[in-house]
Coordinates of C-alpha atoms in Angstrom, one line a residue:
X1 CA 14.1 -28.9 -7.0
X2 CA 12.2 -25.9 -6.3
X3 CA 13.5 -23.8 -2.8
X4 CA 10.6 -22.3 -0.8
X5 CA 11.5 -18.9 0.7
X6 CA 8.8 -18.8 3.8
X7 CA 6.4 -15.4 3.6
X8 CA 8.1 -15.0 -0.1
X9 CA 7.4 -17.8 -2.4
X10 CA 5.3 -16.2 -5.4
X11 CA 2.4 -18.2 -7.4
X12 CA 4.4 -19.0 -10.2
X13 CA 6.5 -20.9 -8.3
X14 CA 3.4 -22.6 -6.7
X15 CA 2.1 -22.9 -10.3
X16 CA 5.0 -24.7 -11.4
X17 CA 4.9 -27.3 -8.7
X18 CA 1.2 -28.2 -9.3
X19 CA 1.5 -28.2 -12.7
X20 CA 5.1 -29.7 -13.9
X21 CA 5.1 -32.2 -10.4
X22 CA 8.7 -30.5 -8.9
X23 CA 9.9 -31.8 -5.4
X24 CA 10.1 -28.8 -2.8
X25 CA 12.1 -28.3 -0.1
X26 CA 12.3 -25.0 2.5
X27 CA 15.0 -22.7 2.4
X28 CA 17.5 -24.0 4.7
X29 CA 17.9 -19.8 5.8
X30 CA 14.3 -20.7 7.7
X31 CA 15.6 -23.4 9.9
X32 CA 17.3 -21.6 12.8
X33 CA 13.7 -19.7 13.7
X34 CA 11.6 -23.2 13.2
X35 CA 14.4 -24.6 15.8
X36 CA 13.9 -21.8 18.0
X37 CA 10.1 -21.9 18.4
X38 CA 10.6 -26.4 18.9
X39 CA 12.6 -24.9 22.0
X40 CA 10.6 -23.0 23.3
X41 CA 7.5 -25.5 22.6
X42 CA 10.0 -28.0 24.3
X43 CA 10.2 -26.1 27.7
X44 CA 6.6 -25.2 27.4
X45 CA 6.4 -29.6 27.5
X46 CA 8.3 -29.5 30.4
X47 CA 6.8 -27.2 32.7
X48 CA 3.8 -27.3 35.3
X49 CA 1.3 -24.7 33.3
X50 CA -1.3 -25.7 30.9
X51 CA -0.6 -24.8 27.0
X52 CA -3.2 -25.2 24.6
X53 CA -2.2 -27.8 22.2
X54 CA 1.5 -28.7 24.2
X55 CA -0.3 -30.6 26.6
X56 CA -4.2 -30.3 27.1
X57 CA -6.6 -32.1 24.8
X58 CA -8.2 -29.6 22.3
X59 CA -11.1 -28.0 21.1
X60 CA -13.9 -28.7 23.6
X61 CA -11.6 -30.6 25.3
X62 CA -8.6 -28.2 25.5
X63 CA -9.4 -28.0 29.8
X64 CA -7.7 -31.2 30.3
X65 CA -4.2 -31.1 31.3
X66 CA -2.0 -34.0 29.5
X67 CA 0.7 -35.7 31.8
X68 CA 4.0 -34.9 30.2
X69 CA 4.9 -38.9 29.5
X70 CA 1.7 -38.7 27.6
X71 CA 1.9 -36.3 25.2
X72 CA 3.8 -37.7 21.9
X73 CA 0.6 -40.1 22.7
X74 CA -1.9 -36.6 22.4
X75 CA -0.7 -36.0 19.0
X76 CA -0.9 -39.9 17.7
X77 CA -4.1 -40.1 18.7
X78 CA -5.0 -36.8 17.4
X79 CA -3.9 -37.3 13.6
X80 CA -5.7 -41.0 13.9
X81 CA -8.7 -39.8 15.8
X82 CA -9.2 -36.7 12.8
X83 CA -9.0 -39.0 9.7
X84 CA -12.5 -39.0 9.1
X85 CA -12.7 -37.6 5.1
X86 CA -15.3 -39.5 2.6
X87 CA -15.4 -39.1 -0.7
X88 CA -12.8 -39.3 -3.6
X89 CA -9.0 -38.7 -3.2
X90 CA -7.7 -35.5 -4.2
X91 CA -6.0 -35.6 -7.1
X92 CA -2.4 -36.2 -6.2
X93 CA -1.1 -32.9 -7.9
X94 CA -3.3 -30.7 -5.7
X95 CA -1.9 -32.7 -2.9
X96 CA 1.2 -32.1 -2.9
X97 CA 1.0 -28.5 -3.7
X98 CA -1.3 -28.8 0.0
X99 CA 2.1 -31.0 1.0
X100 CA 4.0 -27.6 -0.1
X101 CA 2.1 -25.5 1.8
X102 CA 2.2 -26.6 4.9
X103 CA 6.3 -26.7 4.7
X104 CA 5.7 -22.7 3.7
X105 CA 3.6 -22.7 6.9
X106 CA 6.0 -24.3 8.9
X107 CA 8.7 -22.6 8.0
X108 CA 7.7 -19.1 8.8
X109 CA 8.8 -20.7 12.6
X110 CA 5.6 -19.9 14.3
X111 CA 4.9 -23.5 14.8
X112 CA 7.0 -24.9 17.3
X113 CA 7.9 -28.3 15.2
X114 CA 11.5 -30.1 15.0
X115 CA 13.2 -29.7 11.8
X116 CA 12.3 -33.2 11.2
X117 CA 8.8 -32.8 10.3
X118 CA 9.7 -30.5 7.8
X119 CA 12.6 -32.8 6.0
X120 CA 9.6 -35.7 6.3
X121 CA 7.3 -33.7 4.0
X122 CA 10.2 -32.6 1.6
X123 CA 11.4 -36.2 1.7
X124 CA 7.9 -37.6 1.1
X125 CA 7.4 -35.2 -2.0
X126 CA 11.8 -35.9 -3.3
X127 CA 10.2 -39.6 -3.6
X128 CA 6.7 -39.3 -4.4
X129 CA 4.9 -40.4 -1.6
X130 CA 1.5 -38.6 -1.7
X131 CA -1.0 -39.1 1.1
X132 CA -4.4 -40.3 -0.2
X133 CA -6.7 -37.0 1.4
X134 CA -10.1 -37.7 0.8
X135 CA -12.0 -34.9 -0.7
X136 CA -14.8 -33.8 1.6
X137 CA -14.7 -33.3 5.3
X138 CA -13.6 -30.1 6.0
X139 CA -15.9 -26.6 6.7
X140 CA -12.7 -24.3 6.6
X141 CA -12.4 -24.0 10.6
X142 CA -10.4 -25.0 12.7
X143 CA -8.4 -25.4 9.9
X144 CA -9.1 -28.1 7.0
X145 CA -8.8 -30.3 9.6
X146 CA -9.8 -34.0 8.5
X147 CA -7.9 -33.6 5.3
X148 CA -4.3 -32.4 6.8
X149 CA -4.9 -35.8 9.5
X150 CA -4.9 -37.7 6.3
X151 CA -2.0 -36.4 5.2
X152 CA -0.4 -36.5 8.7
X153 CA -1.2 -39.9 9.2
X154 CA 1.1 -41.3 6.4
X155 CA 4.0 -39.2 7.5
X156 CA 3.6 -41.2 11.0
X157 CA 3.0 -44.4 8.7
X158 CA -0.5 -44.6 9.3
X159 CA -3.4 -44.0 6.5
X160 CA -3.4 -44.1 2.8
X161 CA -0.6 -43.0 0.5
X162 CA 0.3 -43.5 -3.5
X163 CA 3.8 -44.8 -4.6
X164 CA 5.4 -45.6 -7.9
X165 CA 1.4 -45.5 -9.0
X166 CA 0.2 -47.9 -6.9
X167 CA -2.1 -46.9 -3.8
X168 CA -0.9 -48.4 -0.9
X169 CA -1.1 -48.3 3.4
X170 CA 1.5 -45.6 4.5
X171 CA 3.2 -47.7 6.5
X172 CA 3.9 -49.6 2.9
X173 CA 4.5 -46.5 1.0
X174 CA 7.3 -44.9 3.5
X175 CA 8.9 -48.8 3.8
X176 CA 9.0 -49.0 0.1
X177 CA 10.1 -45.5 -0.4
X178 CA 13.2 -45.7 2.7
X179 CA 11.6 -42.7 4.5
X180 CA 11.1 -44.0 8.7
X181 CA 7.9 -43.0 9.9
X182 CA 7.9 -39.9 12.0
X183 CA 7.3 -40.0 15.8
X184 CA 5.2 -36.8 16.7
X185 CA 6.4 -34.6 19.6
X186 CA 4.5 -32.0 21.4
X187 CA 2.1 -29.7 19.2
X188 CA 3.5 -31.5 16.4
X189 CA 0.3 -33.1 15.2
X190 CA -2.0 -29.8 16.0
X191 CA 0.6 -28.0 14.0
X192 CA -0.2 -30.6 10.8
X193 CA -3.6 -30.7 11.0
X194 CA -4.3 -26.7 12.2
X195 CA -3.8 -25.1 9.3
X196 CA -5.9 -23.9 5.2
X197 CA -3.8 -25.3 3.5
X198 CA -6.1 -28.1 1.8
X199 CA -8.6 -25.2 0.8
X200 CA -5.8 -23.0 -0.3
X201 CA -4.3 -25.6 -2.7
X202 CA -8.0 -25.8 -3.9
X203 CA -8.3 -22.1 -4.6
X204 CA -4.7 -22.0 -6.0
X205 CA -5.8 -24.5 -9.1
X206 CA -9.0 -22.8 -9.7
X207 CA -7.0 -19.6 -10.0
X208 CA -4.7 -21.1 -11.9
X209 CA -6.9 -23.1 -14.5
X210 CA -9.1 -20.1 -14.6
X211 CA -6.7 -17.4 -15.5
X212 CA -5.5 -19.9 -18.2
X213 CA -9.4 -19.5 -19.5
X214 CA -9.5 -15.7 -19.0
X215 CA -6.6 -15.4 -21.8
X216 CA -8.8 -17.8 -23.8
X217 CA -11.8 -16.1 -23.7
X218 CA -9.8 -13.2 -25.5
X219 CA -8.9 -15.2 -28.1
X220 CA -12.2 -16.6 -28.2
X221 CA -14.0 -13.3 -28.4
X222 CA -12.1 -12.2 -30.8
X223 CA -12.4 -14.7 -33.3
X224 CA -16.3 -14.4 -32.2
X225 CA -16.1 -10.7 -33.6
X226 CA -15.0 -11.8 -36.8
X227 CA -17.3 -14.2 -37.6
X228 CA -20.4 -11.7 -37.2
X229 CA -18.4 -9.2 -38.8
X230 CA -18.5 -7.4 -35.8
X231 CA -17.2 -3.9 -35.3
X232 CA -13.7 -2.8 -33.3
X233 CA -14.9 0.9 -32.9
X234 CA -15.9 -0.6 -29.1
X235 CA -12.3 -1.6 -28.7
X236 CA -10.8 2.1 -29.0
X237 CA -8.3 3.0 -26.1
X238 CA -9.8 6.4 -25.2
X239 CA -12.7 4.6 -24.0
X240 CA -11.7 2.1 -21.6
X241 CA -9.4 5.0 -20.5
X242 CA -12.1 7.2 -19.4
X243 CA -13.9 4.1 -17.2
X244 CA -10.3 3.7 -15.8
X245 CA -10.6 0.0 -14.5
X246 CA -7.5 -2.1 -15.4
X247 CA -8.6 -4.9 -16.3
X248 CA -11.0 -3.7 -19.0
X249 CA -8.2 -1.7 -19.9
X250 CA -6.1 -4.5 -20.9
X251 CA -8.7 -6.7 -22.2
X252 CA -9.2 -4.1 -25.0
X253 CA -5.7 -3.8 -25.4
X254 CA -5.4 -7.4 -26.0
X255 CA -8.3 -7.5 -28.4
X256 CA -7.2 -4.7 -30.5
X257 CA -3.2 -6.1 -31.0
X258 CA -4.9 -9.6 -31.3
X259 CA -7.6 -8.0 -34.7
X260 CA -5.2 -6.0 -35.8
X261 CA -4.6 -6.4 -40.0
X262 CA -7.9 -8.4 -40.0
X263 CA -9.2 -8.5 -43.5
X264 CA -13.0 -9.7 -42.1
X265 CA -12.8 -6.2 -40.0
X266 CA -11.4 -3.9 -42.9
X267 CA -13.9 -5.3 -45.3
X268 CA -17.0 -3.6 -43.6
X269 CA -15.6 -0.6 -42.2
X270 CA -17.7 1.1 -44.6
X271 CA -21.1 0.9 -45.8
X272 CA -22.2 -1.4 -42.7
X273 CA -26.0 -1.1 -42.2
X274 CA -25.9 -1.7 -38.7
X275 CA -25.0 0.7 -35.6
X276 CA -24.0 -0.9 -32.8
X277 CA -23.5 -5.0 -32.1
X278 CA -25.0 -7.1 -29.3
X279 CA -23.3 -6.5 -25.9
X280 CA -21.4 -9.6 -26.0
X281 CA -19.3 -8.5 -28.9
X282 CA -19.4 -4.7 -28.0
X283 CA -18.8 -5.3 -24.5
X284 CA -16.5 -7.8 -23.4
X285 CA -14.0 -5.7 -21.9
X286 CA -16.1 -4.4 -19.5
X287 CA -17.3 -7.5 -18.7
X288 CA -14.1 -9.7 -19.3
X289 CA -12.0 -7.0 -17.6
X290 CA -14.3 -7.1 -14.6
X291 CA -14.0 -10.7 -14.2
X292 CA -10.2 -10.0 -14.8
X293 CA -10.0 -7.7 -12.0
X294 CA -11.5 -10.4 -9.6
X295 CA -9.2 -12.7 -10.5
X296 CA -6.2 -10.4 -10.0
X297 CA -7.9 -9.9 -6.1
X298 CA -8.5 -13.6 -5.5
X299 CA -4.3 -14.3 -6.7
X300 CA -3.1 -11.3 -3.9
X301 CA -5.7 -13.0 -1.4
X302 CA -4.1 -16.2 -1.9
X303 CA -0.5 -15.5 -2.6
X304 CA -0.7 -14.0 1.1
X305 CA -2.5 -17.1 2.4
X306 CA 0.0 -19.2 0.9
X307 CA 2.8 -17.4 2.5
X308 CA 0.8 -17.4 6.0
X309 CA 0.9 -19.4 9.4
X310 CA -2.3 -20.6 10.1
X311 CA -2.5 -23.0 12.8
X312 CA -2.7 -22.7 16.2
X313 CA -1.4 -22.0 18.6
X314 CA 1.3 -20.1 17.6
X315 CA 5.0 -19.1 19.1
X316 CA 5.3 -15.5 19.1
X317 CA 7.6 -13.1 20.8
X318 CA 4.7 -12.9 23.3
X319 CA 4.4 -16.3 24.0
X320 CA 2.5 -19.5 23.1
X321 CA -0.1 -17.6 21.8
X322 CA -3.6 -19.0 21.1
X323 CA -5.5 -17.0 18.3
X324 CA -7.6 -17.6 14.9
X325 CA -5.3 -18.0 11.6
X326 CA -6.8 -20.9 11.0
X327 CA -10.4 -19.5 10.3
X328 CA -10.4 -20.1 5.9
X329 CA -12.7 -16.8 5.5
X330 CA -10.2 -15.3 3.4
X331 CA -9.8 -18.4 1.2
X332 CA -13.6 -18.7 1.0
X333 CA -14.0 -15.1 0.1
X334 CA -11.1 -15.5 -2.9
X335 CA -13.0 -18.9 -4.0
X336 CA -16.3 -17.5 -4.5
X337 CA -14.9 -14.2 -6.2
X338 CA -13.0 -16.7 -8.3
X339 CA -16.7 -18.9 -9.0
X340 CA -18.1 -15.4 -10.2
X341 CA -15.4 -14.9 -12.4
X342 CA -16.2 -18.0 -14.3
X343 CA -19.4 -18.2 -14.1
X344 CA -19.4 -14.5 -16.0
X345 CA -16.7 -15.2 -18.6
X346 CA -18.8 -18.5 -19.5
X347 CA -22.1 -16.4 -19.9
X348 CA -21.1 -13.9 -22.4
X349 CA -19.1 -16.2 -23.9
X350 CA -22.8 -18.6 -24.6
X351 CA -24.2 -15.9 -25.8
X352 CA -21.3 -15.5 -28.6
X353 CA -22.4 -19.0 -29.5
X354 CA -25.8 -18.3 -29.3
X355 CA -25.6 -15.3 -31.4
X356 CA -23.3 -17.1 -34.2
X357 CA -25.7 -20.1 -34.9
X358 CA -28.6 -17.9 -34.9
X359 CA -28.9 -16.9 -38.6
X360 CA -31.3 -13.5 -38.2
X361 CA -28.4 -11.8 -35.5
X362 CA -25.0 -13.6 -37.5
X363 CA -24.8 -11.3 -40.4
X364 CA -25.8 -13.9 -43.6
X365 CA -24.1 -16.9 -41.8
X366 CA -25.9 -20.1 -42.4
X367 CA -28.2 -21.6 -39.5
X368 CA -26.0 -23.6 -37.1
X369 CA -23.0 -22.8 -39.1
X370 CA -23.4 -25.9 -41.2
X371 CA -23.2 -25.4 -45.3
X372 CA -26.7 -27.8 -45.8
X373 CA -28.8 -26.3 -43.4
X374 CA -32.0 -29.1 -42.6
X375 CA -30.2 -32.1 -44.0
X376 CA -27.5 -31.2 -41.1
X377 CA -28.2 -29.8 -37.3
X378 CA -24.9 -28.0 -37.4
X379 CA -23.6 -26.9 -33.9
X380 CA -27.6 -26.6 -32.8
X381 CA -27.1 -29.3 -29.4
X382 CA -23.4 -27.8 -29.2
X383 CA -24.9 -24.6 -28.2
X384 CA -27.5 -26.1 -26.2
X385 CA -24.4 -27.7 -24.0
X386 CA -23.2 -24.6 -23.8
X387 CA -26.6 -23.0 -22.3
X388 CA -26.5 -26.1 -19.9
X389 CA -22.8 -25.7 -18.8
X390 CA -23.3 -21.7 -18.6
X391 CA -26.8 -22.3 -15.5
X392 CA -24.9 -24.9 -14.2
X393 CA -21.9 -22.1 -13.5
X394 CA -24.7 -19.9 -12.1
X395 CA -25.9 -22.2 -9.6
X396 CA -22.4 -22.9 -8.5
X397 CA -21.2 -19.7 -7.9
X398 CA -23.7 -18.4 -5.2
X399 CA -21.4 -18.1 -2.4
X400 CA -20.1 -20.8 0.3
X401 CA -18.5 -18.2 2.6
X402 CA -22.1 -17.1 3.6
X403 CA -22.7 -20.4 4.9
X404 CA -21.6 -21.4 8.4
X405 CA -22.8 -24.3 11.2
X406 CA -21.4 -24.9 14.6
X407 CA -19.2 -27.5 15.0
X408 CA -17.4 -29.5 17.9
X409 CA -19.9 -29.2 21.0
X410 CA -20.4 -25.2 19.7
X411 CA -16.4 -24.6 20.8
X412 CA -16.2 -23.9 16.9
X413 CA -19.2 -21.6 16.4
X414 CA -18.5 -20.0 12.9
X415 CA -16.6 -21.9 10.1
X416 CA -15.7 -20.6 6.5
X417 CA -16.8 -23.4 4.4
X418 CA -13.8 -22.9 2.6
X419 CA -12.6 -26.0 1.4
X420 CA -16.1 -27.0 -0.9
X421 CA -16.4 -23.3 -2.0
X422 CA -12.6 -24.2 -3.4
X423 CA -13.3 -27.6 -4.2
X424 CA -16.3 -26.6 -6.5
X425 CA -13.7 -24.3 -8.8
X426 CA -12.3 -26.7 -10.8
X427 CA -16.4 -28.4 -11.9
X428 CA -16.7 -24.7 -13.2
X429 CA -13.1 -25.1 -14.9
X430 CA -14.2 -27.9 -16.8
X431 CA -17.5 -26.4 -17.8
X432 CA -15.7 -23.0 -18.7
X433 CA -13.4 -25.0 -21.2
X434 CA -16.3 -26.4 -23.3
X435 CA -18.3 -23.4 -23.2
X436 CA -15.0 -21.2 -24.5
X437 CA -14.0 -24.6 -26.7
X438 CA -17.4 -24.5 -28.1
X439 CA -17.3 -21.0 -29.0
X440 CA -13.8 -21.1 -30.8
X441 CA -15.3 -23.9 -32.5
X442 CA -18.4 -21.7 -33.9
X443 CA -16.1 -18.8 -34.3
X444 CA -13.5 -20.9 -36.8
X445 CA -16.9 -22.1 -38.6
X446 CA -18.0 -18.3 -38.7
X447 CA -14.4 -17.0 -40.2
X448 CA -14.2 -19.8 -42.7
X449 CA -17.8 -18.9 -43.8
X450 CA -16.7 -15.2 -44.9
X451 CA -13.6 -16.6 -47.1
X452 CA -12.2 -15.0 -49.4
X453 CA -12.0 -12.5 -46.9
X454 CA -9.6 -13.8 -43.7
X455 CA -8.9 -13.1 -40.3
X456 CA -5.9 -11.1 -38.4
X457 CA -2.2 -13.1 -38.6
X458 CA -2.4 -14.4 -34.6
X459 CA -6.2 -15.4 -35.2
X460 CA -5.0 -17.3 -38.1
X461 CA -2.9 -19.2 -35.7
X462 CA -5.2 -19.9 -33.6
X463 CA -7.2 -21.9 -36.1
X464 CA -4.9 -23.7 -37.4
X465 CA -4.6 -24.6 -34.1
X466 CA -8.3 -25.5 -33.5
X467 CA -7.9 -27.6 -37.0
X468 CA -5.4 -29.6 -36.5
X469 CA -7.7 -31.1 -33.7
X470 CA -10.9 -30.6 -35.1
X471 CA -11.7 -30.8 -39.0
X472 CA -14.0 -27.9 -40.4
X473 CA -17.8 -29.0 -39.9
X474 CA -18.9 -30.2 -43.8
X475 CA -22.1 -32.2 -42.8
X476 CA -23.0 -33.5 -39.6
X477 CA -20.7 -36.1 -37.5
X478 CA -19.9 -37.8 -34.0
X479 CA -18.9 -34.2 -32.6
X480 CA -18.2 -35.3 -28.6
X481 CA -14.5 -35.7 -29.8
X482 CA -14.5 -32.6 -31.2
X483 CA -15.9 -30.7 -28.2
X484 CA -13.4 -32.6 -25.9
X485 CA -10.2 -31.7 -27.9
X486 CA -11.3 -27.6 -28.2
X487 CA -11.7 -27.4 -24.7
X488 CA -8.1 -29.2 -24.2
X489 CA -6.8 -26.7 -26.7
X490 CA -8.2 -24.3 -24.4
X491 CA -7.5 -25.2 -20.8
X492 CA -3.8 -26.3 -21.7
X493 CA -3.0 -22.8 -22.7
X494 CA -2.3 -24.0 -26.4
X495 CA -5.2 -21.6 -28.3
X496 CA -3.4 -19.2 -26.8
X497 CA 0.0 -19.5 -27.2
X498 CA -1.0 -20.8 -30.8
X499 CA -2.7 -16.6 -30.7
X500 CA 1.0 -15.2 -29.2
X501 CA -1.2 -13.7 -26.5
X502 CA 0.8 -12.2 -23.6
X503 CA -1.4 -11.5 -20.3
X504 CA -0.5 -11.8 -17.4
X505 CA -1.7 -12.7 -13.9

């Protein structure tokens, strides 16, 4: 069970709840401020003034005052009337790490909701009950509305839900599952559906799966420098140093430890004809680095968000306050740094490929890496997948967040488009993994060309990695199984830890 501390859960523990499927629940030390703000919602109920969202309609509609014996009505037909996503069902880890979200929201106890909302989300995710939230729907204001009704709907036992892998009504999931569907109370349902958290859990995979990648592309490059017999002069600490930028800083750092004792390296420090190599091998840790130092921005960005209230309105020393949390433009902003990030560690990483299968820039390796030349292709159509999968990046990541259309009668003017500039991350993910799978799958062709001479210990490991999936390339075969189990070895983390690489977030 994994305790979230509202306004202080870090990424890793998000990380590990996406990726290893833990239950959540709230620290129980943020329960006496999410009673307090019910109270106050609760007298709010009671009294004679308007309050946006306690007991008016909303948006548009926010001038019409609800009778008090009608409002646990208001927020039924709210989650109902909102459940209007298409497209296919998140996949059910992203959803709950949404579901985990939304109990960090709620807990901060800006929200005004009983304690019982929360326990039925921790409840829901203790048993695995996980809301079917169709994928598209939202434009990242006022909230990721349509998604969150999905989700709220099953905790009221309306709407779509998975259970003991079977997907089922929600009434039928919580029966099956002994969990009694929630009745809302005032500003309960806003407080569901008001919120980022379905773009956030987006932007929090595609952070997470692209980091993963980032270390890869390390190993990746590196084993790319060996092949060509490239030179480490490029890698020297003094001058990454002097440019100062910390993520080019490390990337070298990496590099170096990670060639270190290479015998392909020390064989040509002498002698070597040429004078400089092609800027994908000479510089990738300024360009690496760069895309490192994004992702390090995008992970603060959306650490914070996680940790945030963002519906509305809120309950603040003030007042019931009405205000703009929910607007996703910080999420939007971290997804598209994060889509630039890929789509540049995926295009110097092609042109490694390109460069190794090209026989007049690999330094005397064969054409296409294949020992028979003309009787065999090689990797030639490997590397054209590559060149496909590196544009495709390119058109994915111009940006989302410059996009906006008004919404609901013009009462929501500017919207984020948050949740598809998150959604589109993890189609660059998977391209990303073949491109960099593709690559170590050249590279290990490239090192094993220049035998007797071998490669640094940790690269070595990394090979025999890549080889126990994927047999070295004698004559041409079937190679689609080959390209799908590099870019597993790649976007599970195991080239690297095969390497020993240690980088960090």
């Amino acid at each position: 069970m994994l305790t979230l501390v509202p306004g202080n859960t870090p990424l890793a523990d998000l990380e590990r709840l996406w990726r290893e499927g833990w239950p959540a629940r709230l620290d129980g030390a943020a329960r006496p401020a999410v009673e307090a703000a019910r109270a106050r919602v609760a007298a709010a109920a009671a009294g004679r003034d308007a309050v946006y969202g306690v007991n008016t309609g909303f948006g548009k509609l926010a001038s019409v005052k609800i009778p008090s014996e009608q409002t646990a009505e208001l927020q039924h037909n709210l989650i109902l009337s909102h459940c209007c996503g298409v497209g296919a069902a998140l996949e059910l880890p992203t959803t709950r790490l949404m579901m985990a979200l939304k109990l960090l929201s709620l807990g901060r106890g800006a929200s005004g909701v009983r304690w019982e909302v929360v326990a039925q989300i921790e409840t829901m995710l203790a048993r695995g009950v996980t809301p079917v939230i169709p994928e598209k729907g939202s434009v990242g204001a006022s909230g990721d509305l349509a998604p969150l009704a999905h989700m709220a709907a099953v905790m009221i036992g309306a709407g779509e839900a998975e259970f003991d892998g079977r997907r089922m009504p929600g009434g039928a999931a919580l029966e099956q599952a002994g969990i009694a569907p929630l009745t809302l109370g005032p500003k309960e349902g806003l407080a569901l559906i008001n919120g980022t958290q379905f773009s956030t859990a987006l932007a929090l995979t595609g952070l997470f799966d692209g980091w993963r990648l980032m270390q890869a592309s390390v190993v990746t490059s590196c084993l790319s420098t060996d092949a060509i017999m490239g030179s480490t002069a490029p890698l020297q600490p003094d001058i990454h140093r002097l440019r100062g930028h910390r993520g080019q800083i490390d990337v070298a750092r990496e590099m170096r430890a990670l060639m270190a004792g290479s015998g392909i390296r020390e064989s040509h420090r002498e002698g070597d004809t040429r004078v400089q190599d092609p800027y994908c091998i000479r510089c990738q840790p300024q360009v690496l680095g760069a895309a490192v130092d994004l992702m390090r921005f995008a992970a603060t960005t959306l650490e914070c968000e996680a940790n945030a209230v963002t519906d509305n309105p809120l309950v603040t020393p003030a007042g019931i306050v009405s205000g703009g949390n929910f607007h996703a433009e910080p999420v939007a902003f971290a997804a598209d740094i994060i889509a630039l990030a890929l789509a540049e560690t995926g295009a110097i990483a092609q042109r490694r490929v390109a460069l190794m299968v090209d026989p007049t820039l690999s330094f005397d390796l064969p054409p296409f890496l294949t020992p028979e030349p003309g009787l065999n292709s090689g990797l030639m159509i490997a590397e054209v997948t590559t060149a496909a999968l590196m544009s495709e990046n390119k058109h994915l990541a111009n940006p989302c967040s410059t996009d906006s259309t008004p919404t609901s009668a013009n009462q929501e003017d500017h919207v984020s488009m948050a949740a598809h500039g998150a959604r589109r991350l993890g189609r660059m993910v998977d391209n990303l993994a073949v491109i960099l799978g593709v690559e170590a799958l050249c590279a290990a062709q490239g090192v094993e060309f220049r035998a007797p001479l071998a490669t640094s210990k940790p690269l070595q490991a990394a090979l025999a990695a890549l080889r126990a999936v994927s047999p070295p390339l004698k004559a041409d075969r079937y190679l689609a199984p080959d390209i799908e189990a590099a870019a597993t070895l790649v976007r599970t983390g195991a080239l690297v830890r095969a390497a020993g690489l240690e980088f960090t977030l």
